[in-house]
Amino acid sequence: PEPGRCGYFVRRKGRFCRMVPAPGRRFCGEHGQEEEQNDRKRIPCPLDPKHTVYEDQLQKHLKKCNSREKPKPVYYVQDINAGLKDVAEIPEKQVSLSSLSIEELQNLIIKLKKASNGLELHLKEQILSHQALQEALNDPKNGESAFKHLKQQASILGNMEKLHLLGPGRCFVEFGAGRGKLSHWVDVALQNVESVQFLLVERATTRFKVDGKHKRRDSIFERLQVDIQHLCLNKVPILEKTKLPVVGIGKHLCGAATDLALRCLVESYTPCCDGQNEEPAAKRSRTATTGVAPDTAADHGKNTEDYKPVAGIVIALCCHHKCDWTHYVGREFFKSVGLGPVEFHYFQRMSSWATCGMRETTHKAFTNEESEDQPNDIEEHERTCSRTESGSDTLQGILTVEERKEIGCLCKRLIDHGRIKYLQQQGYKAALQYYTESAVSLENVLLTAVPSPSLIKQPT
């Protein structure tokens, strides 16, 4: 062990514990039971068995344990963005793809192709960059993984700039923020812009956050530790106070989290909620020809029936195999093409073929181990794809690797098209585009949306 550190060897991590023990002790409190002279018994914490506590101090520990239930914040509203509330429509547990017969699998593929007929399946490439990341992109100290992340972040910012979403008087809400890197680069891009706020939404505590880099006084950063499913943006104090137009952003927002975020932005976040009839402090305008949001938001108006408090949405999609019919925003679209929860279940499982259909990629993803003490720079979707779904015995001799990949991509586009239809029905002009090369990320589709020109009143 290192000098002054705990002498307990943690087998799972392959190293000694790095906690500092009390003076005169060899082990820290967590591993104190290893000391022969210590007669006090340690037991697993009932709130979180991952750590232990002295049995005679249990009651005291329960009052301050980090895993204890904490008071809900004011913006927590149970299941406000959950979606489906009709219990009768919630699908029962489905059998796995590997349990399907050849005929059943072929029928699913026929349904998939029929539902996809007439849809825009060939997305345009819109691989952009932004000056804010040029220095980092040219830094030789960055490894291959960091470089891939930077290229994606640069393209996301480039697409935001093209939509005129990078400007003053904005509140950027990053869903699934993690370490907050995307917000960090947006902040860098807006270093000379006034009246900018950032809300970083992440349900879990996160290590290696970059929040400490935000030292500008004219931009405000705030973390909201809450599940998107329960987040009511209209009740967030800073938004209630400033009422700035919101720009929803996210980099690789996994599966159902994308649907929760979309519903959070376009349904639960309204200008007049809970009886509050006060006027939003800003309206956005744009011309019907540009199809983009304006650079400023400073117009008051009396008529807010067509007002959209969300200036734009820019989300890099991923992990369609983690989607859920209960939360999916495109259920009406699926029903309109003769599909339901059963087909959705299989299509979301089959969507993993698009990124996990290649054995080499899957093998690389599962063998690429990382240290627990290093930032997570490996794409989550490249580690969590299902081996069972990509290598099912049912598929052997029926579909080639390329055919599986093609079907997986088709499933993704069908699910994404339901999201586009949903946004259009909510009054937004939405689009899908490739924002980076597949060599940079297998999950390379970006969803963008801005309020539809026909529903935006021009300032008088």
Short mmCIF file of C-alpha atoms in Angstrom, two decimals:
data_model
loop_
_atom_site.label_atom_id
_atom_site.label_comp_id
_atom_site.label_asym_id
_atom_site.label_seq_id
_atom_site.Cartn_x
_atom_site.Cartn_y
_atom_site.Cartn_z
CA PRO A 1 0.00 0.00 0.00
CA GLU A 2 0.98 3.64 -0.47
CA PRO A 3 2.37 5.40 2.62
CA GLY A 4 -0.42 6.70 4.85
CA ARG A 5 -3.09 4.75 2.96
CA CYS A 6 -5.30 1.80 3.89
CA GLY A 7 -3.58 -1.58 3.83
CA TYR A 8 -6.58 -3.50 2.48
CA PHE A 9 -6.15 -5.04 -0.99
CA VAL A 10 -9.26 -4.60 -3.13
CA ARG A 11 -9.33 -7.68 -5.36
CA ARG A 12 -12.03 -6.32 -7.65
CA LYS A 13 -9.87 -3.32 -8.54
CA GLY A 14 -6.53 -5.09 -8.37
CA ARG A 15 -4.99 -2.53 -6.02
CA PHE A 16 -4.86 -1.39 -2.40
CA CYS A 17 -7.57 0.82 -0.96
CA ARG A 18 -6.63 4.49 -1.20
CA MET A 19 -8.60 5.77 1.79
CA VAL A 20 -6.71 7.41 4.67
CA PRO A 21 -7.04 5.46 7.96
CA ALA A 22 -7.32 7.10 11.36
CA PRO A 23 -4.06 7.87 13.21
CA GLY A 24 -2.53 4.66 14.55
CA ARG A 25 -4.73 2.46 12.36
CA ARG A 26 -3.64 0.27 9.47
CA PHE A 27 -7.03 0.10 7.76
CA CYS A 28 -9.69 2.70 6.95
CA GLY A 29 -13.13 2.58 8.57
CA GLU A 30 -14.59 0.56 5.71
CA HIS A 31 -12.00 -2.19 6.11
CA GLY A 32 -11.45 -1.81 9.84
CA GLN A 33 -12.75 -5.32 10.48
CA GLU A 34 -9.41 -6.58 9.13
CA GLU A 35 -7.63 -5.38 12.26
CA GLU A 36 -7.43 -8.11 14.85
CA GLN A 37 -7.68 -5.71 17.78
CA ASN A 38 -10.93 -4.27 16.47
CA ASP A 39 -13.83 -6.11 18.12
CA ARG A 40 -16.56 -3.90 16.64
CA LYS A 41 -18.67 -5.60 13.98
CA ARG A 42 -19.30 -4.02 10.60
CA ILE A 43 -22.46 -4.84 8.63
CA PRO A 44 -23.70 -3.91 5.13
CA CYS A 45 -25.64 -0.65 5.05
CA PRO A 46 -29.36 -1.48 4.59
CA LEU A 47 -29.74 1.52 2.25
CA ASP A 48 -26.81 0.54 0.05
CA PRO A 49 -25.06 -2.81 0.65
CA LYS A 50 -22.07 -1.63 -1.40
CA HIS A 51 -20.65 -0.11 1.76
CA THR A 52 -20.54 -1.17 5.41
CA VAL A 53 -21.06 0.50 8.77
CA TYR A 54 -20.32 -0.29 12.41
CA GLU A 55 -23.34 -2.12 13.82
CA ASP A 56 -23.41 -0.01 16.97
CA GLN A 57 -23.47 3.19 14.84
CA LEU A 58 -26.13 2.09 12.34
CA GLN A 59 -28.87 4.50 13.45
CA LYS A 60 -26.48 7.43 13.38
CA HIS A 61 -25.22 6.41 9.95
CA LEU A 62 -28.72 6.07 8.47
CA LYS A 63 -29.39 9.74 9.22
CA LYS A 64 -26.45 10.93 7.13
CA CYS A 65 -25.93 8.12 4.59
CA ASN A 66 -25.63 9.44 1.05
CA SER A 67 -28.05 6.73 -0.09
CA ARG A 68 -30.86 7.91 2.18
CA GLU A 69 -34.01 9.29 0.60
CA LYS A 70 -33.59 13.01 0.27
CA PRO A 71 -36.31 15.68 0.02
CA LYS A 72 -37.53 16.02 -3.55
CA PRO A 73 -36.57 19.27 -5.30
CA VAL A 74 -39.32 21.67 -6.39
CA TYR A 75 -38.90 20.64 -10.03
CA TYR A 76 -39.56 16.95 -9.24
CA VAL A 77 -43.02 15.90 -10.46
CA GLN A 78 -43.61 12.15 -10.36
CA ASP A 79 -43.76 10.61 -13.86
CA ILE A 80 -44.58 13.93 -15.55
CA ASN A 81 -42.71 12.85 -18.69
CA ALA A 82 -43.38 9.10 -18.43
CA GLY A 83 -45.86 8.98 -21.30
CA LEU A 84 -48.21 6.00 -21.39
CA LYS A 85 -50.64 5.97 -18.47
CA ASP A 86 -53.13 3.41 -19.79
CA VAL A 87 -52.16 0.20 -17.99
CA ALA A 88 -54.13 -1.90 -20.49
CA GLU A 89 -51.80 -0.78 -23.30
CA ILE A 90 -48.58 -1.55 -21.47
CA PRO A 91 -47.13 -4.62 -23.22
CA GLU A 92 -46.60 -7.87 -21.43
CA LYS A 93 -43.15 -9.39 -21.22
CA GLN A 94 -42.07 -10.57 -24.66
CA VAL A 95 -39.97 -13.56 -25.59
CA SER A 96 -36.46 -12.94 -26.89
CA LEU A 97 -35.54 -12.81 -30.57
CA SER A 98 -33.58 -16.04 -30.21
CA SER A 99 -36.81 -17.83 -29.23
CA LEU A 100 -38.61 -16.87 -32.45
CA SER A 101 -39.03 -19.35 -35.26
CA ILE A 102 -37.64 -18.64 -38.72
CA GLU A 103 -41.15 -17.93 -40.02
CA GLU A 104 -41.91 -15.50 -37.18
CA LEU A 105 -38.66 -13.67 -37.78
CA GLN A 106 -39.32 -13.41 -41.51
CA ASN A 107 -42.82 -12.04 -40.84
CA LEU A 108 -41.33 -9.35 -38.59
CA ILE A 109 -38.90 -8.32 -41.32
CA ILE A 110 -41.76 -8.13 -43.84
CA LYS A 111 -43.72 -5.88 -41.47
CA LEU A 112 -40.65 -3.72 -40.93
CA LYS A 113 -40.05 -3.18 -44.63
CA LYS A 114 -43.72 -2.51 -45.31
CA ALA A 115 -43.92 0.12 -42.54
CA SER A 116 -40.70 1.73 -43.77
CA ASN A 117 -41.90 1.96 -47.37
CA GLY A 118 -42.06 5.60 -48.45
CA LEU A 119 -40.00 6.95 -45.52
CA GLU A 120 -36.88 9.01 -46.05
CA LEU A 121 -34.28 6.42 -45.13
CA HIS A 122 -31.21 7.98 -46.74
CA LEU A 123 -30.19 10.78 -44.41
CA LYS A 124 -28.11 13.69 -45.60
CA GLU A 125 -24.61 14.20 -44.25
CA GLN A 126 -24.14 17.36 -42.25
CA ILE A 127 -20.70 16.90 -40.76
CA LEU A 128 -19.72 20.32 -39.46
CA SER A 129 -17.20 21.77 -37.03
CA HIS A 130 -16.82 24.80 -34.79
CA GLN A 131 -13.96 27.15 -34.14
CA ALA A 132 -14.31 26.72 -30.37
CA LEU A 133 -12.84 23.20 -30.59
CA GLN A 134 -10.11 23.76 -33.17
CA GLU A 135 -7.34 24.11 -30.60
CA ALA A 136 -8.40 20.93 -28.81
CA LEU A 137 -8.77 19.06 -32.12
CA ASN A 138 -5.22 20.00 -33.08
CA ASP A 139 -3.75 19.11 -29.67
CA PRO A 140 -1.50 16.04 -30.12
CA LYS A 141 -1.88 15.20 -26.42
CA ASN A 142 -5.42 13.99 -27.03
CA GLY A 143 -5.67 10.28 -27.73
CA GLU A 144 -7.84 8.59 -30.34
CA SER A 145 -10.85 8.24 -28.05
CA ALA A 146 -10.73 11.89 -26.94
CA PHE A 147 -10.30 12.98 -30.56
CA LYS A 148 -13.46 11.09 -31.58
CA HIS A 149 -15.47 12.76 -28.83
CA LEU A 150 -14.13 16.19 -29.82
CA LYS A 151 -15.09 15.67 -33.47
CA GLN A 152 -18.64 14.77 -32.43
CA GLN A 153 -18.93 17.74 -30.08
CA ALA A 154 -17.56 20.05 -32.78
CA SER A 155 -20.14 18.85 -35.29
CA ILE A 156 -22.98 19.21 -32.76
CA LEU A 157 -21.92 22.81 -32.13
CA GLY A 158 -21.60 23.39 -35.87
CA ASN A 159 -25.17 22.17 -36.40
CA MET A 160 -26.39 24.35 -33.53
CA GLU A 161 -24.69 27.36 -35.10
CA LYS A 162 -26.30 26.60 -38.48
CA LEU A 163 -29.70 26.68 -36.76
CA HIS A 164 -28.77 29.98 -35.06
CA LEU A 165 -29.15 28.39 -31.64
CA LEU A 166 -25.80 29.66 -30.37
CA GLY A 167 -26.57 33.15 -29.19
CA PRO A 168 -27.39 35.41 -26.23
CA GLY A 169 -30.43 35.07 -24.03
CA ARG A 170 -30.53 31.27 -23.97
CA CYS A 171 -30.77 28.54 -21.37
CA PHE A 172 -29.05 25.38 -22.59
CA VAL A 173 -30.43 22.23 -20.97
CA GLU A 174 -28.08 19.26 -21.42
CA PHE A 175 -29.89 15.97 -20.84
CA GLY A 176 -27.79 13.02 -19.69
CA ALA A 177 -25.03 15.53 -19.06
CA GLY A 178 -22.54 13.15 -17.43
CA ARG A 179 -19.32 15.11 -17.02
CA GLY A 180 -20.85 18.12 -18.77
CA LYS A 181 -18.43 18.23 -21.71
CA LEU A 182 -21.01 19.32 -24.31
CA SER A 183 -22.17 22.26 -22.17
CA HIS A 184 -18.54 23.12 -21.56
CA TRP A 185 -17.86 23.54 -25.27
CA VAL A 186 -21.06 25.49 -25.81
CA ASP A 187 -19.86 27.80 -23.04
CA VAL A 188 -16.48 28.17 -24.78
CA ALA A 189 -18.24 28.99 -28.04
CA LEU A 190 -20.27 31.68 -26.26
CA GLN A 191 -17.42 33.21 -24.26
CA ASN A 192 -18.24 36.75 -25.39
CA VAL A 193 -22.02 36.38 -25.19
CA GLU A 194 -24.16 37.71 -22.35
CA SER A 195 -27.14 36.25 -20.54
CA VAL A 196 -26.41 32.54 -20.95
CA GLN A 197 -27.44 29.76 -18.57
CA PHE A 198 -26.73 26.03 -18.44
CA LEU A 199 -28.76 23.32 -16.74
CA LEU A 200 -27.01 19.95 -16.60
CA VAL A 201 -29.52 17.14 -16.05
CA GLU A 202 -28.06 13.87 -14.75
CA ARG A 203 -29.74 11.41 -12.41
CA ALA A 204 -26.51 9.88 -11.10
CA THR A 205 -23.59 11.41 -9.28
CA THR A 206 -20.74 11.88 -11.72
CA ARG A 207 -16.97 11.77 -11.30
CA PHE A 208 -14.49 13.87 -13.24
CA LYS A 209 -16.99 16.65 -13.94
CA VAL A 210 -15.67 19.62 -15.90
CA ASP A 211 -17.88 22.08 -14.04
CA GLY A 212 -14.87 23.59 -12.31
CA LYS A 213 -13.64 24.99 -15.64
CA HIS A 214 -16.59 27.36 -15.88
CA LYS A 215 -15.21 30.46 -14.21
CA ARG A 216 -16.95 33.08 -16.33
CA ARG A 217 -19.21 35.31 -14.29
CA ASP A 218 -21.64 36.01 -17.10
CA SER A 219 -22.68 32.36 -17.58
CA ILE A 220 -24.51 30.32 -14.96
CA PHE A 221 -24.10 26.55 -14.51
CA GLU A 222 -26.46 24.49 -12.39
CA ARG A 223 -26.76 20.72 -12.03
CA LEU A 224 -30.14 19.04 -11.63
CA GLN A 225 -29.72 15.56 -10.15
CA VAL A 226 -33.03 14.08 -11.22
CA ASP A 227 -34.35 11.46 -13.60
CA ILE A 228 -35.65 13.11 -16.79
CA GLN A 229 -38.87 11.17 -16.28
CA HIS A 230 -39.69 13.36 -13.26
CA LEU A 231 -38.26 16.71 -14.39
CA CYS A 232 -40.65 19.63 -14.77
CA LEU A 233 -38.61 22.40 -16.39
CA ASN A 234 -41.33 24.92 -15.67
CA LYS A 235 -40.63 24.56 -11.95
CA VAL A 236 -36.85 25.02 -12.11
CA PRO A 237 -36.27 28.25 -10.10
CA ILE A 238 -33.71 29.75 -12.47
CA LEU A 239 -36.05 29.27 -15.46
CA GLU A 240 -39.01 30.64 -13.52
CA LYS A 241 -36.98 33.74 -12.77
CA THR A 242 -35.41 34.49 -16.16
CA LYS A 243 -37.82 32.76 -18.57
CA LEU A 244 -35.10 32.51 -21.19
CA PRO A 245 -35.78 30.45 -24.32
CA VAL A 246 -34.57 26.87 -23.81
CA VAL A 247 -32.30 24.89 -26.11
CA GLY A 248 -32.35 21.16 -25.34
CA ILE A 249 -29.09 19.38 -26.14
CA GLY A 250 -27.63 15.93 -25.58
CA LYS A 251 -24.78 13.77 -26.81
CA HIS A 252 -25.70 10.10 -27.14
CA LEU A 253 -28.87 10.19 -25.07
CA CYS A 254 -29.59 6.49 -24.66
CA GLY A 255 -32.86 4.91 -25.73
CA ALA A 256 -35.88 5.95 -23.69
CA ALA A 257 -34.02 8.94 -22.26
CA THR A 258 -34.41 10.65 -25.65
CA ASP A 259 -38.17 10.19 -25.56
CA LEU A 260 -38.35 11.43 -21.97
CA ALA A 261 -36.30 14.49 -22.90
CA LEU A 262 -38.47 15.31 -25.91
CA ARG A 263 -41.64 15.07 -23.86
CA CYS A 264 -40.02 17.13 -21.09
CA LEU A 265 -39.26 19.90 -23.57
CA VAL A 266 -42.37 20.06 -25.73
CA GLU A 267 -45.14 18.94 -23.37
CA SER A 268 -44.36 19.51 -19.71
CA TYR A 269 -42.51 22.78 -20.35
CA THR A 270 -45.21 25.32 -21.19
CA PRO A 271 -45.34 29.08 -20.68
CA CYS A 272 -48.49 28.94 -18.57
CA CYS A 273 -48.33 26.06 -16.12
CA ASP A 274 -49.98 25.64 -12.71
CA GLY A 275 -52.18 28.67 -13.23
CA GLN A 276 -49.32 31.04 -13.89
CA ASN A 277 -50.59 33.43 -16.54
CA GLU A 278 -47.62 35.73 -16.51
CA GLU A 279 -46.05 36.47 -19.85
CA PRO A 280 -42.75 34.82 -20.83
CA ALA A 281 -40.00 37.39 -21.00
CA ALA A 282 -39.00 36.49 -24.52
CA LYS A 283 -40.46 35.52 -27.84
CA ARG A 284 -38.48 34.12 -30.69
CA SER A 285 -38.99 35.02 -34.32
CA ARG A 286 -37.51 33.85 -37.53
CA THR A 287 -38.30 34.03 -41.21
CA ALA A 288 -40.10 31.20 -42.91
CA THR A 289 -37.28 30.91 -45.43
CA THR A 290 -34.42 30.27 -43.01
CA GLY A 291 -36.14 27.73 -40.79
CA VAL A 292 -33.88 28.67 -37.88
CA ALA A 293 -34.26 30.32 -34.51
CA PRO A 294 -33.31 34.00 -34.12
CA ASP A 295 -30.22 35.35 -32.43
CA THR A 296 -32.10 37.34 -29.80
CA ALA A 297 -35.21 36.98 -27.67
CA ALA A 298 -36.45 40.30 -26.46
CA ASP A 299 -39.96 40.82 -27.74
CA HIS A 300 -42.99 40.92 -25.44
CA GLY A 301 -46.40 40.10 -26.85
CA LYS A 302 -49.88 39.74 -25.53
CA ASN A 303 -50.83 36.69 -27.51
CA THR A 304 -48.90 33.59 -26.42
CA GLU A 305 -51.15 30.84 -27.76
CA ASP A 306 -48.58 29.97 -30.45
CA TYR A 307 -45.56 30.72 -28.31
CA LYS A 308 -42.91 28.00 -28.14
CA PRO A 309 -40.69 28.31 -25.05
CA VAL A 310 -38.18 25.88 -26.60
CA ALA A 311 -35.96 27.59 -29.18
CA GLY A 312 -34.48 24.34 -30.45
CA ILE A 313 -33.53 20.73 -29.84
CA VAL A 314 -30.23 19.11 -30.85
CA ILE A 315 -29.73 15.53 -29.64
CA ALA A 316 -27.27 12.88 -30.83
CA LEU A 317 -29.24 9.61 -30.74
CA CYS A 318 -28.09 6.18 -29.64
CA CYS A 319 -29.00 2.85 -28.04
CA HIS A 320 -32.38 2.28 -29.67
CA HIS A 321 -32.34 -1.20 -28.09
CA LYS A 322 -32.95 0.58 -24.77
CA CYS A 323 -36.16 2.23 -25.97
CA ASP A 324 -39.42 1.48 -24.18
CA TRP A 325 -42.94 1.47 -25.58
CA THR A 326 -44.24 3.05 -22.38
CA HIS A 327 -42.07 6.14 -22.86
CA TYR A 328 -41.82 6.19 -26.66
CA VAL A 329 -43.20 9.42 -28.17
CA GLY A 330 -43.93 7.85 -31.57
CA ARG A 331 -46.61 5.38 -30.52
CA GLU A 332 -49.28 7.08 -32.65
CA PHE A 333 -47.07 6.81 -35.72
CA PHE A 334 -46.49 3.09 -35.09
CA LYS A 335 -50.24 2.53 -34.78
CA SER A 336 -50.85 4.47 -38.00
CA VAL A 337 -48.73 1.96 -39.95
CA GLY A 338 -50.36 -1.06 -38.34
CA LEU A 339 -47.73 -1.71 -35.67
CA GLY A 340 -48.01 -1.98 -31.90
CA PRO A 341 -46.07 -2.75 -28.71
CA VAL A 342 -45.22 -6.31 -29.79
CA GLU A 343 -43.55 -5.22 -33.03
CA PHE A 344 -41.89 -2.32 -31.26
CA HIS A 345 -40.33 -4.70 -28.74
CA TYR A 346 -38.73 -6.78 -31.47
CA PHE A 347 -37.71 -3.82 -33.63
CA GLN A 348 -35.93 -2.14 -30.73
CA ARG A 349 -34.06 -5.38 -30.06
CA MET A 350 -33.23 -5.81 -33.73
CA SER A 351 -31.95 -2.22 -33.88
CA SER A 352 -28.81 -3.41 -32.06
CA TRP A 353 -27.85 -5.30 -35.22
CA ALA A 354 -26.90 -1.97 -36.79
CA THR A 355 -23.97 -1.52 -34.40
CA CYS A 356 -23.41 -5.03 -33.05
CA GLY A 357 -23.88 -7.11 -36.18
CA MET A 358 -20.16 -7.15 -36.85
CA ARG A 359 -18.31 -9.64 -34.66
CA GLU A 360 -15.09 -7.64 -34.73
CA THR A 361 -16.80 -4.50 -33.44
CA THR A 362 -18.69 -6.40 -30.76
CA HIS A 363 -15.57 -8.25 -29.62
CA LYS A 364 -13.59 -5.03 -29.46
CA ALA A 365 -16.33 -3.36 -27.46
CA PHE A 366 -16.46 -6.10 -24.84
CA THR A 367 -12.71 -6.53 -24.47
CA ASN A 368 -11.85 -2.86 -24.17
CA GLU A 369 -11.51 -2.60 -20.42
CA GLU A 370 -11.06 0.71 -18.65
CA SER A 371 -9.74 1.71 -15.27
CA GLU A 372 -12.29 2.74 -12.67
CA ASP A 373 -10.15 5.72 -11.81
CA GLN A 374 -10.13 7.16 -15.34
CA PRO A 375 -12.83 9.21 -17.07
CA ASN A 376 -15.23 7.14 -19.12
CA ASP A 377 -14.22 7.97 -22.70
CA ILE A 378 -15.56 4.76 -24.24
CA GLU A 379 -18.96 5.04 -25.88
CA GLU A 380 -21.46 3.31 -23.63
CA HIS A 381 -23.42 1.91 -26.57
CA GLU A 382 -20.25 0.21 -27.81
CA ARG A 383 -20.00 -1.76 -24.55
CA THR A 384 -23.62 -2.64 -23.85
CA CYS A 385 -24.84 -4.14 -27.10
CA SER A 386 -26.44 -7.51 -26.70
CA ARG A 387 -24.41 -10.50 -27.83
CA THR A 388 -27.53 -12.63 -27.76
CA GLU A 389 -29.41 -10.41 -30.20
CA SER A 390 -26.48 -9.99 -32.59
CA GLY A 391 -25.43 -13.62 -32.65
CA SER A 392 -28.68 -15.51 -32.23
CA ASP A 393 -28.70 -19.11 -33.42
CA THR A 394 -31.98 -18.36 -35.19
CA LEU A 395 -30.14 -16.00 -37.52
CA GLN A 396 -27.37 -18.37 -38.54
CA GLY A 397 -27.76 -19.33 -42.18
CA ILE A 398 -30.71 -16.96 -42.69
CA LEU A 399 -29.21 -13.46 -42.61
CA THR A 400 -25.70 -12.37 -43.43
CA VAL A 401 -23.85 -9.83 -41.27
CA GLU A 402 -24.59 -7.12 -43.84
CA GLU A 403 -28.30 -8.04 -43.96
CA ARG A 404 -28.51 -7.87 -40.16
CA LYS A 405 -26.81 -4.50 -40.22
CA GLU A 406 -29.24 -3.21 -42.87
CA ILE A 407 -32.28 -4.43 -40.91
CA GLY A 408 -30.89 -2.92 -37.70
CA CYS A 409 -30.49 0.47 -39.41
CA LEU A 410 -34.03 0.18 -40.76
CA CYS A 411 -35.35 -0.40 -37.23
CA LYS A 412 -33.48 2.66 -35.98
CA ARG A 413 -34.83 4.88 -38.75
CA LEU A 414 -38.39 3.66 -38.16
CA ILE A 415 -38.16 4.43 -34.44
CA ASP A 416 -36.58 7.82 -35.18
CA HIS A 417 -39.26 8.64 -37.76
CA GLY A 418 -41.86 8.23 -35.02
CA ARG A 419 -39.98 10.86 -33.04
CA ILE A 420 -39.93 13.20 -36.04
CA LYS A 421 -43.68 12.77 -36.53
CA TYR A 422 -44.25 13.52 -32.85
CA LEU A 423 -42.23 16.74 -33.02
CA GLN A 424 -44.05 17.82 -36.18
CA GLN A 425 -47.41 17.30 -34.47
CA GLN A 426 -46.17 19.44 -31.59
CA GLY A 427 -45.36 22.32 -33.95
CA TYR A 428 -41.67 21.78 -34.67
CA LYS A 429 -39.69 21.46 -37.87
CA ALA A 430 -37.61 18.35 -37.19
CA ALA A 431 -34.90 16.56 -39.15
CA LEU A 432 -32.38 13.73 -38.95
CA GLN A 433 -28.86 13.90 -40.35
CA TYR A 434 -25.52 12.15 -40.11
CA TYR A 435 -23.36 14.48 -38.04
CA THR A 436 -20.16 12.43 -38.02
CA GLU A 437 -18.55 9.51 -39.84
CA SER A 438 -19.35 5.95 -38.79
CA ALA A 439 -15.61 5.46 -38.18
CA VAL A 440 -15.86 8.11 -35.44
CA SER A 441 -19.07 6.72 -33.93
CA LEU A 442 -21.41 3.97 -35.06
CA GLU A 443 -24.20 6.04 -33.51
CA ASN A 444 -23.83 9.00 -35.85
CA VAL A 445 -27.37 10.39 -36.27
CA LEU A 446 -28.35 13.81 -34.95
CA LEU A 447 -31.95 14.88 -34.32
CA THR A 448 -32.62 18.61 -34.65
CA ALA A 449 -35.82 20.58 -34.23
CA VAL A 450 -36.86 24.23 -34.22
CA PRO A 451 -40.36 25.73 -33.94
CA SER A 452 -42.24 25.51 -37.23
CA PRO A 453 -42.36 28.85 -39.11
CA SER A 454 -46.12 28.62 -39.59
CA LEU A 455 -46.68 28.60 -35.85
CA ILE A 456 -44.35 31.46 -34.94
CA LYS A 457 -45.88 34.90 -34.83
CA GLN A 458 -43.65 37.66 -36.13
CA PRO A 459 -43.07 40.56 -33.68
CA THR A 460 -45.21 43.61 -34.37
#
